[in-house]
CSV table of C-alpha atoms in Angstrom, one decimal:
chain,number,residue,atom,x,y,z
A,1,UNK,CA,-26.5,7.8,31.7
A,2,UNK,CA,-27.9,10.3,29.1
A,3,UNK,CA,-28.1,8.3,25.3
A,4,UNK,CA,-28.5,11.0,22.3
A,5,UNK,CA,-32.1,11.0,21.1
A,6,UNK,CA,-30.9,9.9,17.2
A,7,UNK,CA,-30.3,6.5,19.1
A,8,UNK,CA,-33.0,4.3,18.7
A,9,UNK,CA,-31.5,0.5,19.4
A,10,UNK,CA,-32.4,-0.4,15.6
A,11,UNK,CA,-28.7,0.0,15.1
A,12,UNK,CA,-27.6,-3.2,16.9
A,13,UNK,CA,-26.8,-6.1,14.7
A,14,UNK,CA,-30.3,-8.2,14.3
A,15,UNK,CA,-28.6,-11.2,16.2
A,16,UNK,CA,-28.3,-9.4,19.4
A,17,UNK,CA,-32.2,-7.9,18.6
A,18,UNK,CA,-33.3,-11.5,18.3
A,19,UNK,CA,-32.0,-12.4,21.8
A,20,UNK,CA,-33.4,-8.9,23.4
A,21,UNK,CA,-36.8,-10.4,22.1
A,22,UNK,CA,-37.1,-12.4,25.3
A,23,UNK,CA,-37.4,-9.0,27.1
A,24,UNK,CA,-40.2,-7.2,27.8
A,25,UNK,CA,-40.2,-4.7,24.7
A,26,UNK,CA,-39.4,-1.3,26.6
A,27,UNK,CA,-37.1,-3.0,28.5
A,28,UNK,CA,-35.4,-4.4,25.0
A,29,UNK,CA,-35.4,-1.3,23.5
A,30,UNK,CA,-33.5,0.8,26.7
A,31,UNK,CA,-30.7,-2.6,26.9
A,32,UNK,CA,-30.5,-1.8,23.1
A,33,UNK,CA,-29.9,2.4,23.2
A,34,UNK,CA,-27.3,0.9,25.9
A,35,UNK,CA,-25.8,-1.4,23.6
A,36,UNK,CA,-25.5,1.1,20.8
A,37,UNK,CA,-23.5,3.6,23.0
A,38,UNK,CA,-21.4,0.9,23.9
A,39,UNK,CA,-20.3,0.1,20.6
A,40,UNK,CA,-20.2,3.9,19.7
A,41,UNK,CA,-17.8,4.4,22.7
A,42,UNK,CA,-15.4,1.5,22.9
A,43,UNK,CA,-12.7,2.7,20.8
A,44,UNK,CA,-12.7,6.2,21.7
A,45,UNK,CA,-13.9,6.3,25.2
A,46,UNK,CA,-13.3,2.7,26.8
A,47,UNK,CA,-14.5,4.2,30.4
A,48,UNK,CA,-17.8,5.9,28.9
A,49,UNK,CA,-18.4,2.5,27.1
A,50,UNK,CA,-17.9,0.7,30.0
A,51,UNK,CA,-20.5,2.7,32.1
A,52,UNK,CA,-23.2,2.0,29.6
A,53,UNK,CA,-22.6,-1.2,29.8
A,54,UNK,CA,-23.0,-1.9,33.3
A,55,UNK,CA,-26.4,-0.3,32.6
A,56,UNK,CA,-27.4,-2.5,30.1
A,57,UNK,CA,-25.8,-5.3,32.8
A,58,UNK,CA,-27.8,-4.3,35.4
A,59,UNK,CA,-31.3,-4.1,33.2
A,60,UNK,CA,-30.6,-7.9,31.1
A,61,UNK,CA,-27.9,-9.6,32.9
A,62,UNK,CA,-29.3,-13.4,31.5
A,63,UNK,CA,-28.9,-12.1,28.0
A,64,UNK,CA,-25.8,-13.8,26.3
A,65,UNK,CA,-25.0,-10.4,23.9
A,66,UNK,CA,-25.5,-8.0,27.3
A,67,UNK,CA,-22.5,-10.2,29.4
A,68,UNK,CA,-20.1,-10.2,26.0
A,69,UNK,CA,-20.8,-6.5,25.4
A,70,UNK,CA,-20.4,-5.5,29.3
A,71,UNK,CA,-16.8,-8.4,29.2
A,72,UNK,CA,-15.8,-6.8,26.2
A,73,UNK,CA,-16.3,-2.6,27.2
A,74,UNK,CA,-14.7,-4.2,30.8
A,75,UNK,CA,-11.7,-5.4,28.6
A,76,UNK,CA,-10.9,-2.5,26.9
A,77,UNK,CA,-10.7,-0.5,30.0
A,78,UNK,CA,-8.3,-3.2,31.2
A,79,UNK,CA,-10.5,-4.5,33.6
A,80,UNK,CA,-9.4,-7.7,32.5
A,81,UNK,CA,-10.7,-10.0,36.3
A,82,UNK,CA,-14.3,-7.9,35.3
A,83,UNK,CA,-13.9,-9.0,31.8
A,84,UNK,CA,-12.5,-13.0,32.1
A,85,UNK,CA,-16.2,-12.8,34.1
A,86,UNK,CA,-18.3,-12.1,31.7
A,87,UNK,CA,-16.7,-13.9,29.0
A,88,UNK,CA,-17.5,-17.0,30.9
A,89,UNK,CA,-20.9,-16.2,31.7
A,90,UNK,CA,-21.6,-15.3,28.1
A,91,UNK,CA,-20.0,-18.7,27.1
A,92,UNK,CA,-21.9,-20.9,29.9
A,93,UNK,CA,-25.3,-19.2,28.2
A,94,UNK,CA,-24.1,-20.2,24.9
A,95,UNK,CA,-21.5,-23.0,24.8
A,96,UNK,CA,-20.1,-20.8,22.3
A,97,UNK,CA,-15.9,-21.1,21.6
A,98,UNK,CA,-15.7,-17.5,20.0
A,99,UNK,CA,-14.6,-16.0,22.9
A,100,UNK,CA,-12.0,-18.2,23.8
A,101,UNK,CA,-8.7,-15.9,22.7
A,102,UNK,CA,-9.6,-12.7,24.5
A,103,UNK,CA,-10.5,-14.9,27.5
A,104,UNK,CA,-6.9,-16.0,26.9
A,105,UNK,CA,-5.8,-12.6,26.4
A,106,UNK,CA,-7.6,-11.4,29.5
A,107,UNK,CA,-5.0,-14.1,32.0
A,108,UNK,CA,-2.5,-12.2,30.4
A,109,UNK,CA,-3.7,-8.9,31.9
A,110,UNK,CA,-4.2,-10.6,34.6
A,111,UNK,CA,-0.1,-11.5,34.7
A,112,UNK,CA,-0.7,-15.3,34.2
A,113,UNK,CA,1.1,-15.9,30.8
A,114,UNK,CA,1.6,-19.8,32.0
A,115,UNK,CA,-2.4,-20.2,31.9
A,116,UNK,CA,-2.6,-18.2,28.6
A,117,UNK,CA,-0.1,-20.7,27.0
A,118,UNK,CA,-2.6,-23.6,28.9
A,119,UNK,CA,-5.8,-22.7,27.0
A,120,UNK,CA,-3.4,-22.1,23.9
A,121,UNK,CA,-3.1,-25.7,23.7
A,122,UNK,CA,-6.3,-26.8,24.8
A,123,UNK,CA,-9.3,-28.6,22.7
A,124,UNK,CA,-11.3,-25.6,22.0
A,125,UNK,CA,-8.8,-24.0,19.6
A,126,UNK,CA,-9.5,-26.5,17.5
A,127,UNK,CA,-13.2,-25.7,17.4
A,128,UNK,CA,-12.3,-21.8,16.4
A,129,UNK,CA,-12.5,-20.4,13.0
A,130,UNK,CA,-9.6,-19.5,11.0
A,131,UNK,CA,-9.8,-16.1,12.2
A,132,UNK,CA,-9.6,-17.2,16.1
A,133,UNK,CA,-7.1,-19.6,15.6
A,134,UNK,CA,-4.8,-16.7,14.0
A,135,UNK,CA,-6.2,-14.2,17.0
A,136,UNK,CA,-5.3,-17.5,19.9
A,137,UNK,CA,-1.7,-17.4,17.9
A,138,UNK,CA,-1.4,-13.8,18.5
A,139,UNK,CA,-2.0,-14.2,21.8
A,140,UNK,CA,-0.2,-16.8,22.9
A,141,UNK,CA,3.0,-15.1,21.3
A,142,UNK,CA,2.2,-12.4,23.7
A,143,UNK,CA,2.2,-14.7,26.6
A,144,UNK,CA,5.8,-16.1,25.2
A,145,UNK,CA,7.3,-12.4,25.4
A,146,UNK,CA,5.6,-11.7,28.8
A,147,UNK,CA,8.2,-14.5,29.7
A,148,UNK,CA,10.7,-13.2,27.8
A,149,UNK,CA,10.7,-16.4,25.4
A,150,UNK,CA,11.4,-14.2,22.3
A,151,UNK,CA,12.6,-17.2,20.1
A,152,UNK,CA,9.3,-18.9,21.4
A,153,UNK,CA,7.2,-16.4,20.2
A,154,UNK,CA,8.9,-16.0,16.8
A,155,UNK,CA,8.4,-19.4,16.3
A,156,UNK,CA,4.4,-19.2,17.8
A,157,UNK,CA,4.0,-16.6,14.9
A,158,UNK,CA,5.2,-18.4,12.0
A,159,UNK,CA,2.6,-20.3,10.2
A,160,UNK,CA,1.2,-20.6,7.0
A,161,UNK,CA,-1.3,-17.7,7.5
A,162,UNK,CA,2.4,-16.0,7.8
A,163,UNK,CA,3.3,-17.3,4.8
A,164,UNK,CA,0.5,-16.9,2.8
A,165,UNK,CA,0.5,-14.0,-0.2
A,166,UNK,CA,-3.3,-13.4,-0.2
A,167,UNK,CA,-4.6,-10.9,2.5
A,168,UNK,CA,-6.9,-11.4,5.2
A,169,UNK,CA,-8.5,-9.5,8.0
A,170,UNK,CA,-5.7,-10.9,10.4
A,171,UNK,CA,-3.0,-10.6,7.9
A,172,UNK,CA,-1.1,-7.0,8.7
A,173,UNK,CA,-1.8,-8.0,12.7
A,174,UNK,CA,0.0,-10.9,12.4
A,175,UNK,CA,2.9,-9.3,10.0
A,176,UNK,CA,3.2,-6.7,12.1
A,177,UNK,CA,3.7,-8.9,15.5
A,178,UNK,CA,6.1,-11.6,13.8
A,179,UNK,CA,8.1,-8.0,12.7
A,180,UNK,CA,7.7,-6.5,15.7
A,181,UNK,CA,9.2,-10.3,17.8
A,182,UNK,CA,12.2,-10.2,15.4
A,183,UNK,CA,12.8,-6.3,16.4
A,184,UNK,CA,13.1,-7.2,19.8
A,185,UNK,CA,15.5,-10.1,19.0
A,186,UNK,CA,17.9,-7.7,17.6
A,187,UNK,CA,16.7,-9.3,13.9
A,188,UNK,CA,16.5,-5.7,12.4
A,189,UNK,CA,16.6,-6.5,8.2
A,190,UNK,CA,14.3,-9.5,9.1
A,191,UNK,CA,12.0,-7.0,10.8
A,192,UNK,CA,12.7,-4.3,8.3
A,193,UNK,CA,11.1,-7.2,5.7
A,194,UNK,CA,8.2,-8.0,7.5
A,195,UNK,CA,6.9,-4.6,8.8
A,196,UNK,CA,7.4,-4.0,4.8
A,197,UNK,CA,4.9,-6.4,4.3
A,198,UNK,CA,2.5,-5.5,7.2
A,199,UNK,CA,2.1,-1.7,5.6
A,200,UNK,CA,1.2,-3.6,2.1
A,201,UNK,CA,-1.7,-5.7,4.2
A,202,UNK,CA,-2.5,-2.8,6.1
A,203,UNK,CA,-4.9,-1.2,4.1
A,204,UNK,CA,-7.8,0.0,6.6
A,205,UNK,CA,-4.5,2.0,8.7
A,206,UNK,CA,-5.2,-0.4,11.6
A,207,UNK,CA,-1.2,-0.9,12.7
A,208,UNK,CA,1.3,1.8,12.5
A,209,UNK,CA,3.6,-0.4,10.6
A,210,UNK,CA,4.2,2.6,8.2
A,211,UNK,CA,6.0,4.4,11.1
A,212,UNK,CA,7.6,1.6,12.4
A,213,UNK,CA,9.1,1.0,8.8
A,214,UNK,CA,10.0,4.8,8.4
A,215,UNK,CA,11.7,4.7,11.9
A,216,UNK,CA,14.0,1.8,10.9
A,217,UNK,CA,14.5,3.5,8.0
A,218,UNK,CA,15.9,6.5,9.9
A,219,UNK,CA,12.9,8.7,8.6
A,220,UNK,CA,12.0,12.1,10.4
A,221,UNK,CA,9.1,13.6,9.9
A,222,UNK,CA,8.2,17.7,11.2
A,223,UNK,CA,5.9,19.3,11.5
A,224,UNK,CA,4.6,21.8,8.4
A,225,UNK,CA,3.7,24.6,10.6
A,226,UNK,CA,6.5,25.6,13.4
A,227,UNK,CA,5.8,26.3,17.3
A,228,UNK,CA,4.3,29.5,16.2
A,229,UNK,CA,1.6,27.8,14.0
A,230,UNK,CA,3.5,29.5,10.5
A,231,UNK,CA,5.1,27.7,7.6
A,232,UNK,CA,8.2,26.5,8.2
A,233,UNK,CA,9.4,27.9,5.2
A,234,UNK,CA,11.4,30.6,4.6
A,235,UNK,CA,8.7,33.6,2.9
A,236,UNK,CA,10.1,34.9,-0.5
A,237,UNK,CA,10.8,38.6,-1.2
A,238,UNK,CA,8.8,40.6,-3.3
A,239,UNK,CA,10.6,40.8,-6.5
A,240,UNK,CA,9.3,44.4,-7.6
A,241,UNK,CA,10.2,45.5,-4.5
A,242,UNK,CA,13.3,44.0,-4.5
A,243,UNK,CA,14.3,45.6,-7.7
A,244,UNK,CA,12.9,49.3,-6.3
A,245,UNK,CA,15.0,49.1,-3.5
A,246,UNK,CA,17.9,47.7,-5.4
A,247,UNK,CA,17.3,51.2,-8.0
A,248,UNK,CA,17.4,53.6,-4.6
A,249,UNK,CA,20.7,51.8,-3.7
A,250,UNK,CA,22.2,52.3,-7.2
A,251,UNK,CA,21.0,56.2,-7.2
A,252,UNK,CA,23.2,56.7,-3.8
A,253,UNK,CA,26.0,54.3,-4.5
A,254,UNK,CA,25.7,51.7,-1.8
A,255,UNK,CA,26.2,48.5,-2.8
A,256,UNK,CA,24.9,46.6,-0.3
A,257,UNK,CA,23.2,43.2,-0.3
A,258,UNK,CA,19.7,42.5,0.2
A,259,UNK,CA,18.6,40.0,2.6
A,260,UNK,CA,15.3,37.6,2.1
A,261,UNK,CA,12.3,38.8,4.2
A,262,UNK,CA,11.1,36.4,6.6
A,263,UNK,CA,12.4,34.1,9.3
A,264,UNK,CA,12.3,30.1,9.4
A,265,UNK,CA,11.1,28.9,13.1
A,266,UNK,CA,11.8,25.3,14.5
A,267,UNK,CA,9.9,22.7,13.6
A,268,UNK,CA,8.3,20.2,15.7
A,269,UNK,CA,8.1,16.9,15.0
A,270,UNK,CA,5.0,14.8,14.1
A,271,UNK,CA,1.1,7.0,16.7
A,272,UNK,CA,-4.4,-4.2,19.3
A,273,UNK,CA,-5.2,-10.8,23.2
């Protein structure tokens, strides 16, 4: 697969350089360009980040990085068999719990919330961060409403990271999917409150809480320009010419009214284990 000649493989984090060390140093450098593109892609493209990944698969498949980047590009193209794979293999090379939530996450792509809910509760939860234990909460929540177990998953979410007043990275993910459990309850001025508080943690824009909140709110937003790509609003008349036609009308006695040049089109209206 072509990679763009300003990609060099010095832009992958110096972590994943050390462990390309144990390649031969062309080699590295090609699984690196590969590695780049994949994080360059994932978001945007999931497929095209998933086909540089198999390359970089295919050339370094014994390094640790290349199986989490191929499980991860695999995951966001919902290839979720492909990625609960390569998670594993990445975590038999490292013994490494990191991974442990989207492994979770990937069972329930897979449609097996009840193993989800398992590894939920097993051992190695305990060994995450505070970050991954929030992300294994999020997760097994999901698995609750997969089973329609809404109260469940309300009560999965709350937790003092809920609670808390200071904001983390997790913070408007987790507002937003306690918000988004009560919603679905039929809890609307509890929801209301806490996708609120999402938007006031969201401050990189990574939830749409802010159009979730207007939507309860019975907000509409249009479109500025209409169908026809003009403004929606009505054009004012010329005033001096207004006043010259309204001088012709005087000279020959009509008294007519005039109208407002311009006419005002429709308006159309205006968007993650």
């Amino acid at each position: 697969m072509p990679i763009p000649e300003d990609v060099t493989g010095e832009e992958i984090d110096k972590d994943v350089r050390q462990e390309l060390q144990s390649l031969p140093k062309t080699l590295a450098e090609d699984v690196a360009r590969n590695l780049v593109m994949v994080a360059r892609l994932i978001d945007e493209d999931p497929e095209g980040a998933y086909g540089y990944s198999r390359v970089a698969l295919r050339l370094a498949s014994r390094v640790a990085a290349v199986r989490e980047a191929a499980g991860f590009a695999a995951y966001a193209s919902q290839k979720y068999g492909e990625a609960l794979a390569e998670f594993r293999a990445a975590r038999r090379m490292t013994g490494n719990v990191d991974l442990w939530p989207v492994m979770a996450d990937c069972e329930r792509g897979l449609g097996r919330p009840e193993k989800t809910l398992d590894m939920a509760g097993a051992p190695e939860v305990h060994k995450l961060d505070k970050a991954g234990q929030v992300e294994m909460r999020l997760v097994a929540a999901g698995a609750r409403r997969d089973m329609d177990q809404l109260d469940a998953a309300i009560v999965t979410l709350q937790s003092p990271e809920l609670a808390s007043g200071s904001v983390q990275p997790w913070t408007a993910r987790l507002r937003y999917a306690y918000a988004d459990a009560l919603l679905a309850a039929g809890r609307d001025s509890e929801a209301r409150e806490w996708f609120a508080k999402a938007v006031e943690a969201d401050r990189d824009g990574s939830t749409d809480a802010s159009d979730r909140l207007a939507e309860l709110d019975g907000v509409e937003f249009t479109d500025a320009l209409d169908e026809n790509g003009t403004n929606d609003e009505p054009v004012e008349s010329d005033e001096s010419d207004e006043s010259d036609e309204s001088d012709e009308s005087d000279e020959s006695g009509d008294n007519g009214v005039i109208g407002e040049n311009g006419e005002s089109g429709d308006a159309d209206p205006a968007g993650k284990d």
